[in-house]
Short mmCIF file of C-alpha atoms and ligand atoms in Angstrom, two decimals:
data_model
loop_
_atom_site.label_atom_id
_atom_site.label_comp_id
_atom_site.label_asym_id
_atom_site.label_seq_id
_atom_site.Cartn_x
_atom_site.Cartn_y
_atom_site.Cartn_z
CA MET A 1 21.96 32.99 58.33
CA GLU A 2 25.57 33.08 59.97
CA ASP A 3 28.69 32.04 57.79
CA VAL A 4 29.87 28.61 58.87
CA PHE A 5 33.44 29.73 57.99
CA SER A 6 33.39 32.80 60.41
CA SER A 7 33.34 30.32 63.47
CA PRO A 8 36.06 30.10 65.47
CA LYS A 9 36.14 26.15 65.11
CA VAL A 10 37.08 26.62 61.55
CA LEU A 11 40.20 28.88 62.57
CA ALA A 12 41.02 26.24 65.24
CA LEU A 13 40.87 23.61 62.66
CA ARG A 14 43.94 25.28 60.69
CA ASP A 15 45.86 24.38 63.90
CA GLU A 16 44.56 20.78 63.95
CA VAL A 17 45.54 20.38 60.31
CA LEU A 18 48.89 22.09 60.52
CA ALA A 19 49.64 19.64 63.64
CA ALA A 20 48.54 16.50 61.89
CA SER A 21 50.92 13.91 60.62
CA HIS A 22 48.67 12.86 57.82
CA VAL A 23 45.01 14.19 56.52
CA ALA A 24 42.87 12.31 54.46
CA ILE A 25 40.33 13.69 51.93
CA THR A 26 37.41 12.03 50.59
CA ALA A 27 33.97 12.46 48.63
CA HIS A 28 30.88 10.68 47.55
CA ARG A 29 30.79 7.81 45.32
CA SER A 30 30.56 8.31 41.47
CA PRO A 31 32.78 11.54 42.14
CA ASP A 32 31.68 14.51 39.88
CA GLY A 33 34.01 17.34 38.82
CA ASP A 34 33.16 19.39 42.13
CA ALA A 35 33.76 16.34 44.37
CA VAL A 36 37.21 15.53 42.73
CA GLY A 37 37.91 19.29 41.97
CA SER A 38 37.36 20.00 45.52
CA ALA A 39 39.38 17.19 47.01
CA LEU A 40 42.47 17.75 44.76
CA ALA A 41 42.01 21.56 45.36
CA LEU A 42 42.16 20.96 49.10
CA ARG A 43 45.18 18.75 48.75
CA HIS A 44 47.06 21.39 46.92
CA LEU A 45 46.05 23.70 49.89
CA LEU A 46 47.41 21.38 52.48
CA SER A 47 50.74 20.80 50.49
CA GLY A 48 51.35 24.20 50.32
CA LEU A 49 50.81 24.53 54.11
CA GLY A 50 53.51 21.60 54.45
CA VAL A 51 50.59 18.97 55.41
CA LYS A 52 50.98 15.58 53.95
CA SER A 53 47.39 14.26 52.63
CA THR A 54 46.08 11.82 50.74
CA VAL A 55 42.88 11.89 48.53
CA VAL A 56 40.84 8.66 48.86
CA LEU A 57 37.74 8.21 46.77
CA PRO A 58 35.13 5.42 46.91
CA ASP A 59 35.26 4.67 43.27
CA ALA A 60 36.58 5.88 39.77
CA TYR A 61 35.36 9.09 38.27
CA ALA A 62 34.97 10.01 34.43
CA ALA A 63 37.98 10.30 32.01
CA PHE A 64 37.17 13.96 31.46
CA LEU A 65 38.38 14.58 35.12
CA HIS A 66 42.06 12.75 34.70
CA TRP A 67 43.60 16.07 33.57
CA MET A 68 43.49 17.38 37.06
CA PRO A 69 46.62 17.89 38.74
CA GLY A 70 46.99 15.42 41.28
CA HIS A 71 44.70 12.56 39.67
CA GLU A 72 47.61 10.24 39.53
CA GLN A 73 48.19 10.15 43.29
CA VAL A 74 44.45 9.71 44.07
CA VAL A 75 43.76 6.34 45.68
CA LEU A 76 40.42 4.39 45.06
CA HIS A 77 38.74 2.53 47.43
CA GLU A 78 37.13 -0.07 45.05
CA GLN A 79 40.50 -0.96 43.92
CA GLU A 80 42.77 -0.50 46.92
CA PRO A 81 40.27 -1.04 50.06
CA VAL A 82 42.85 -2.43 52.50
CA ARG A 83 45.14 0.76 51.47
CA SER A 84 42.19 3.18 51.66
CA GLU A 85 41.13 1.98 54.99
CA HIS A 86 44.84 1.90 56.32
CA ILE A 87 45.03 5.68 55.07
CA ILE A 88 41.79 6.72 56.88
CA GLN A 89 42.87 5.14 59.98
CA ASN A 90 46.06 6.59 59.96
CA SER A 91 44.98 10.22 59.60
CA GLU A 92 44.32 12.62 62.33
CA VAL A 93 41.88 14.68 60.10
CA VAL A 94 39.61 13.34 57.73
CA PHE A 95 37.83 15.85 55.32
CA CYS A 96 34.47 14.62 53.75
CA LEU A 97 33.79 16.69 50.88
CA ASP A 98 30.59 17.26 48.75
CA PHE A 99 28.23 14.94 50.57
CA ASN A 100 25.65 15.07 53.27
CA ALA A 101 25.13 11.83 54.33
CA LEU A 102 27.74 8.75 55.13
CA SER A 103 25.53 6.47 52.78
CA ARG A 104 26.76 8.71 49.88
CA ALA A 105 30.22 7.29 50.47
CA GLY A 106 29.19 4.01 49.19
CA HIS A 107 31.32 1.09 50.45
CA MET A 108 33.80 3.62 52.17
CA ALA A 109 30.75 4.71 54.69
CA GLY A 110 31.81 1.99 57.23
CA ILE A 111 35.36 3.18 57.61
CA LEU A 112 34.13 6.85 57.52
CA GLU A 113 31.65 6.01 60.38
CA ALA A 114 34.45 4.10 62.34
CA ALA A 115 36.61 7.32 62.12
CA CYS A 116 33.51 9.61 63.41
CA ALA A 117 33.42 7.37 66.50
CA SER A 118 37.15 7.56 66.95
CA ALA A 119 39.49 10.29 68.10
CA THR A 120 39.96 11.23 64.58
CA LEU A 121 38.56 14.88 63.77
CA VAL A 122 36.30 14.50 60.79
CA VAL A 123 35.27 17.59 58.97
CA MET A 124 32.54 17.85 56.53
CA VAL A 125 32.50 20.57 53.89
CA ASP A 126 29.40 20.41 51.65
CA HIS A 127 26.48 22.35 50.10
CA HIS A 128 23.86 19.62 49.98
CA GLN A 129 20.45 20.35 51.90
CA GLU A 130 19.45 18.89 55.19
CA PRO A 131 22.86 17.33 56.06
CA GLU A 132 23.06 14.41 58.58
CA THR A 133 25.25 15.48 61.59
CA PHE A 134 27.86 12.69 61.34
CA ALA A 135 31.14 14.85 61.38
CA ASP A 136 32.66 16.38 64.34
CA LEU A 137 32.81 19.84 62.61
CA MET A 138 30.24 20.58 59.97
CA CYS A 139 31.13 23.19 57.23
CA SER A 140 27.43 22.90 55.62
CA ASP A 141 26.17 25.94 53.43
CA PRO A 142 23.52 24.55 51.21
CA ARG A 143 23.24 28.08 49.29
CA ALA A 144 26.23 27.43 47.82
CA GLY A 145 26.48 26.42 44.28
CA SER A 146 29.33 24.09 44.63
CA THR A 147 31.59 22.43 47.18
CA ALA A 148 34.50 24.08 45.43
CA GLU A 149 33.32 27.73 46.64
CA LEU A 150 33.52 26.39 50.07
CA VAL A 151 36.97 25.12 49.80
CA PHE A 152 37.68 28.35 48.62
CA ARG A 153 35.85 30.02 51.49
CA LEU A 154 37.83 27.79 54.10
CA MET A 155 41.04 28.82 52.49
CA CYS A 156 40.12 32.63 53.05
CA ALA A 157 38.81 31.92 56.41
CA TRP A 158 42.31 30.73 57.24
CA GLY A 159 43.87 33.66 55.85
CA GLU A 160 45.64 31.41 53.18
CA GLU A 161 44.35 33.19 49.73
CA GLN A 162 48.36 33.77 48.73
CA ARG A 163 48.64 30.12 48.52
CA MET A 164 46.67 29.63 45.68
CA THR A 165 48.12 28.24 42.77
CA GLN A 166 47.29 27.68 39.16
CA GLU A 167 46.96 24.06 39.89
CA MET A 168 44.57 24.51 42.74
CA ALA A 169 42.88 27.32 40.91
CA SER A 170 42.46 24.84 37.92
CA CYS A 171 40.56 22.18 40.26
CA LEU A 172 38.49 24.67 41.73
CA TYR A 173 37.40 26.06 38.52
CA CYS A 174 36.43 22.54 37.43
CA GLY A 175 34.03 22.18 40.38
CA LEU A 176 32.72 25.59 39.97
CA ILE A 177 31.96 25.07 36.25
CA THR A 178 30.62 21.41 36.57
CA ASP A 179 28.16 22.35 39.52
CA THR A 180 26.82 25.68 38.22
CA GLY A 181 26.45 24.57 34.53
CA SER A 182 29.21 26.99 33.59
CA PHE A 183 27.72 29.86 35.76
CA ARG A 184 24.07 29.57 34.70
CA PHE A 185 22.22 28.04 37.73
CA PRO A 186 20.32 30.54 40.31
CA SER A 187 22.86 29.33 42.80
CA VAL A 188 25.60 31.49 41.33
CA THR A 189 25.95 34.88 42.91
CA PRO A 190 28.59 37.96 42.90
CA ALA A 191 30.65 35.87 45.40
CA THR A 192 30.71 33.06 42.73
CA HIS A 193 32.27 35.36 39.85
CA ARG A 194 34.31 37.02 42.51
CA MET A 195 36.06 33.71 43.16
CA ALA A 196 36.13 32.87 39.69
CA ALA A 197 38.00 36.11 38.99
CA SER A 198 40.70 35.23 41.94
CA LEU A 199 41.09 31.86 40.20
CA LEU A 200 41.81 33.51 36.88
CA ALA A 201 44.26 35.92 38.22
CA THR A 202 46.54 33.15 38.96
CA GLY A 203 46.97 32.89 35.07
CA MET A 204 45.32 29.75 35.02
CA ASP A 205 43.88 28.58 31.55
CA HIS A 206 40.15 28.52 32.01
CA SER A 207 39.52 28.04 28.55
CA ARG A 208 41.56 24.89 28.54
CA VAL A 209 39.57 23.74 31.44
CA HIS A 210 36.29 24.13 29.58
CA SER A 211 37.75 22.19 26.80
CA LEU A 212 39.05 19.39 28.80
CA VAL A 213 35.89 18.90 30.61
CA TYR A 214 33.45 19.53 27.47
CA ASP A 215 35.13 18.91 24.46
CA THR A 216 37.14 15.63 24.83
CA ASN A 217 34.16 13.11 23.87
CA ARG A 218 34.82 9.75 22.28
CA LEU A 219 32.92 8.92 18.97
CA ASP A 220 30.78 6.26 20.76
CA GLN A 221 29.76 8.69 23.48
CA VAL A 222 28.36 11.20 20.83
CA GLN A 223 26.55 8.35 19.07
CA LEU A 224 25.17 7.16 22.42
CA THR A 225 23.90 10.77 22.90
CA ALA A 226 22.69 11.00 19.76
CA TYR A 227 20.65 7.43 20.00
CA ALA A 228 19.43 8.49 23.46
CA LEU A 229 17.78 11.52 22.26
CA SER A 230 16.52 10.35 19.00
CA GLN A 231 15.14 6.90 20.07
CA LYS A 232 14.84 7.02 23.81
CA LEU A 233 13.46 10.27 24.70
CA GLN A 234 9.66 10.47 25.62
CA VAL A 235 8.13 13.95 26.27
CA PHE A 236 4.87 14.06 28.58
CA ALA A 237 3.94 17.29 27.06
CA PRO A 238 0.93 18.06 29.01
CA HIS A 239 2.84 17.24 32.10
CA ARG A 240 5.74 19.39 31.03
CA THR A 241 8.07 16.28 31.59
CA ALA A 242 10.54 14.31 29.69
CA VAL A 243 12.28 11.03 30.39
CA ILE A 244 15.33 9.27 28.93
CA SER A 245 16.24 5.68 29.85
CA LEU A 246 19.12 3.35 28.92
CA SER A 247 19.43 -0.37 29.45
CA LEU A 248 22.81 -2.01 30.02
CA GLU A 249 22.63 -3.72 26.69
CA GLU A 250 22.21 -0.20 25.21
CA LEU A 251 24.93 1.11 27.27
CA GLU A 252 27.15 -1.75 26.31
CA ARG A 253 26.32 -1.45 22.72
CA PHE A 254 27.94 2.06 22.60
CA ASN A 255 30.86 1.04 24.79
CA ALA A 256 29.52 3.27 27.47
CA GLN A 257 32.27 4.38 30.11
CA LYS A 258 31.62 6.39 33.38
CA GLY A 259 30.81 9.74 32.65
CA ASP A 260 29.34 9.34 29.16
CA THR A 261 25.70 9.72 29.77
CA GLU A 262 26.55 13.05 32.13
CA GLY A 263 24.56 15.95 30.84
CA LEU A 264 21.79 14.01 28.89
CA VAL A 265 19.39 14.83 31.48
CA ASN A 266 20.21 18.46 30.94
CA ARG A 267 19.33 18.01 27.19
CA ALA A 268 15.90 16.70 28.35
CA LEU A 269 15.44 19.76 30.31
CA SER A 270 16.55 22.06 27.49
CA ILE A 271 13.16 21.20 25.36
CA GLU A 272 10.88 24.38 25.58
CA GLY A 273 7.98 23.78 27.93
CA VAL A 274 9.73 21.05 29.98
CA ASN A 275 9.90 21.80 33.60
CA LEU A 276 11.03 18.15 34.92
CA ALA A 277 13.70 15.97 33.13
CA VAL A 278 14.52 12.27 34.24
CA PHE A 279 17.36 10.04 33.08
CA VAL A 280 16.87 6.71 34.13
CA LYS A 281 19.97 4.27 33.67
CA GLU A 282 20.07 0.67 34.36
CA ASP A 283 23.14 -0.53 36.21
CA VAL A 284 24.51 -3.68 37.64
CA GLY A 285 22.42 -4.79 40.33
CA ARG A 286 20.52 -1.07 40.69
CA VAL A 287 18.81 1.45 38.56
CA LYS A 288 20.38 5.09 38.65
CA MET A 289 18.30 8.14 38.39
CA SER A 290 19.13 11.76 37.54
CA PHE A 291 16.58 14.58 38.12
CA ARG A 292 16.75 18.14 36.77
CA SER A 293 13.84 20.74 37.26
CA ARG A 294 13.31 24.12 36.57
CA GLY A 295 11.38 26.58 39.00
CA SER A 296 9.94 25.80 42.15
CA PHE A 297 9.26 21.73 41.67
CA SER A 298 11.91 20.16 44.14
CA VAL A 299 13.41 17.20 42.54
CA ARG A 300 15.20 16.58 45.74
CA ASP A 301 12.01 15.94 47.57
CA VAL A 302 10.58 13.52 44.88
CA ALA A 303 14.20 11.61 44.64
CA ALA A 304 14.21 11.46 48.63
CA GLU A 305 10.30 10.31 48.63
CA HIS A 306 10.37 7.73 45.99
CA PHE A 307 13.74 6.83 44.83
CA HIS A 308 15.93 6.56 47.78
CA GLY A 309 17.72 9.91 46.75
CA GLY A 310 18.50 13.19 47.30
CA GLY A 311 20.47 16.23 46.05
CA HIS A 312 19.43 19.77 45.43
CA HIS A 313 16.27 21.41 44.72
CA ASN A 314 16.55 21.61 41.07
CA ALA A 315 19.30 18.64 40.28
CA ALA A 316 19.01 15.41 42.40
CA GLY A 317 19.51 11.78 42.12
CA GLY A 318 18.35 8.29 43.39
CA ALA A 319 19.18 4.82 43.15
CA CYS A 320 16.81 1.72 43.18
CA GLU A 321 18.23 -1.75 44.41
CA GLY A 322 15.82 -5.02 43.71
CA GLU A 323 13.76 -3.32 41.03
CA SER A 324 14.25 -3.80 37.31
CA LEU A 325 14.49 -0.84 34.74
CA GLY A 326 11.14 -1.58 33.83
CA GLU A 327 9.65 -1.55 36.97
CA VAL A 328 11.23 1.88 38.21
CA LEU A 329 9.94 3.25 34.83
CA SER A 330 6.56 2.11 35.18
CA ARG A 331 6.46 3.54 38.82
CA LEU A 332 7.97 6.82 37.22
CA GLU A 333 5.28 6.84 34.69
CA SER A 334 2.49 6.54 37.27
CA LEU A 335 3.95 9.30 39.35
CA ILE A 336 4.34 11.88 36.75
CA PRO A 337 0.65 12.79 36.19
CA GLU A 338 0.46 13.04 40.29
CA TRP A 339 3.34 15.94 39.82
CA SER A 340 1.70 17.46 36.59
CA HIS A 341 -0.28 20.13 38.38
CA ARG A 342 2.99 21.23 40.21
CA LEU A 343 4.73 21.61 37.01
CA GLN A 344 2.51 23.97 35.08
CA TYR A 345 4.54 27.15 35.45
CA ASP A 346 6.27 29.25 32.96
CA ASP A 347 9.55 30.73 33.93
P1 5GP B 1 23.43 13.67 39.25
O1 5GP B 1 22.14 13.64 38.75
O2 5GP B 1 24.43 14.91 38.77
O3 5GP B 1 24.20 12.19 39.42
O4 5GP B 1 23.36 14.38 40.77
C1 5GP B 1 22.53 15.26 40.91
C2 5GP B 1 22.54 15.90 42.41
O5 5GP B 1 22.03 14.80 43.11
C3 5GP B 1 23.95 15.88 42.84
O6 5GP B 1 24.07 16.84 43.98
C4 5GP B 1 24.17 14.56 43.76
O7 5GP B 1 25.07 14.81 44.98
C5 5GP B 1 22.86 14.16 43.79
N1 5GP B 1 22.48 12.76 44.05
C6 5GP B 1 22.82 12.00 42.97
N2 5GP B 1 22.66 10.60 43.09
C7 5GP B 1 21.93 10.79 44.31
C8 5GP B 1 21.65 9.66 45.34
O8 5GP B 1 21.81 8.20 44.80
N3 5GP B 1 21.34 9.82 46.66
C9 5GP B 1 21.69 11.23 47.09
N4 5GP B 1 21.33 11.35 48.20
N5 5GP B 1 22.00 12.26 46.20
C10 5GP B 1 22.13 11.93 45.03
MN1 MN B 2 28.70 19.36 44.52
#
């Protein structure tokens, strides 16, 4: 497969960006470490190039990402819709990071769709499978473990590696570790580690980044995790599947904040013999789902087919509107035996 970043269009993009009076950078709703890290890293790169830019995200992100340099300047569409729209409309270039379909931008989808239809140059940089071709320039590589790696490759394609700062490196490192399970997932390659080496060479404190991301839990959050694992974990052993669900009432009981349940689904997948883990969370007006699998079972396919979702082969998500938590759970439970024969592998 050809490297998308070797295309002459990617080189030409550098000139377009340098000529722009303002650039906007956005990412998917409920932004994760890769979305926020990639967006802020790109902003640091652009500011090194003397280009003004603003990161505009659909909604808030977890407190364990607030340490990132540039966080204070992020504009949230859910809090400032008029200002957000104004920024997008007044940017000559708009970067869409870490999502493969406009619907993943939540309430910003309409604004971005309008940008795509206008003279604005819309650039997508993403690593999800089967992207919709909404952008003018598509920098999509589903083999990459994170969008952070693609922002790094964009920087290298532009010949701007020397612009890497500790600030930018720590944002990219956060994206890298959160989307690769700290270098564990099959998507990790020698190139991933070479990139990590470049980031560490700036003198960036990688150990501090791990602590800030993984060791800053609130007591409530740890107790919610303990409750979910001890009271709400169901293991369907013959089907090699584990399910955790939490209702709004349970989340409120533990004063749950954005990001508090991140990682729960991985705990379910860590059980020996389990090849599929599902976390089902009640939200206001919808039920959100996280899927993780080991091996050949594609959670992206089942999330897309049954739960209005998508993602990657071994990590995907979905959301159901107009269905109660109980309804989603019973639908899931009736599907699990159908998947059973595809989950009977050992690896
Ligand atoms: P998580 O379970 O961590 O929220 O998401 C896992 C993966 O699935 C991420 O790559 C994320 O982008 C994708 N994903 C999560 N929720 C959705 C969704 O509602 N729709 C789609 N298409 N992808 C999702
Ligand atoms: Mn990502």
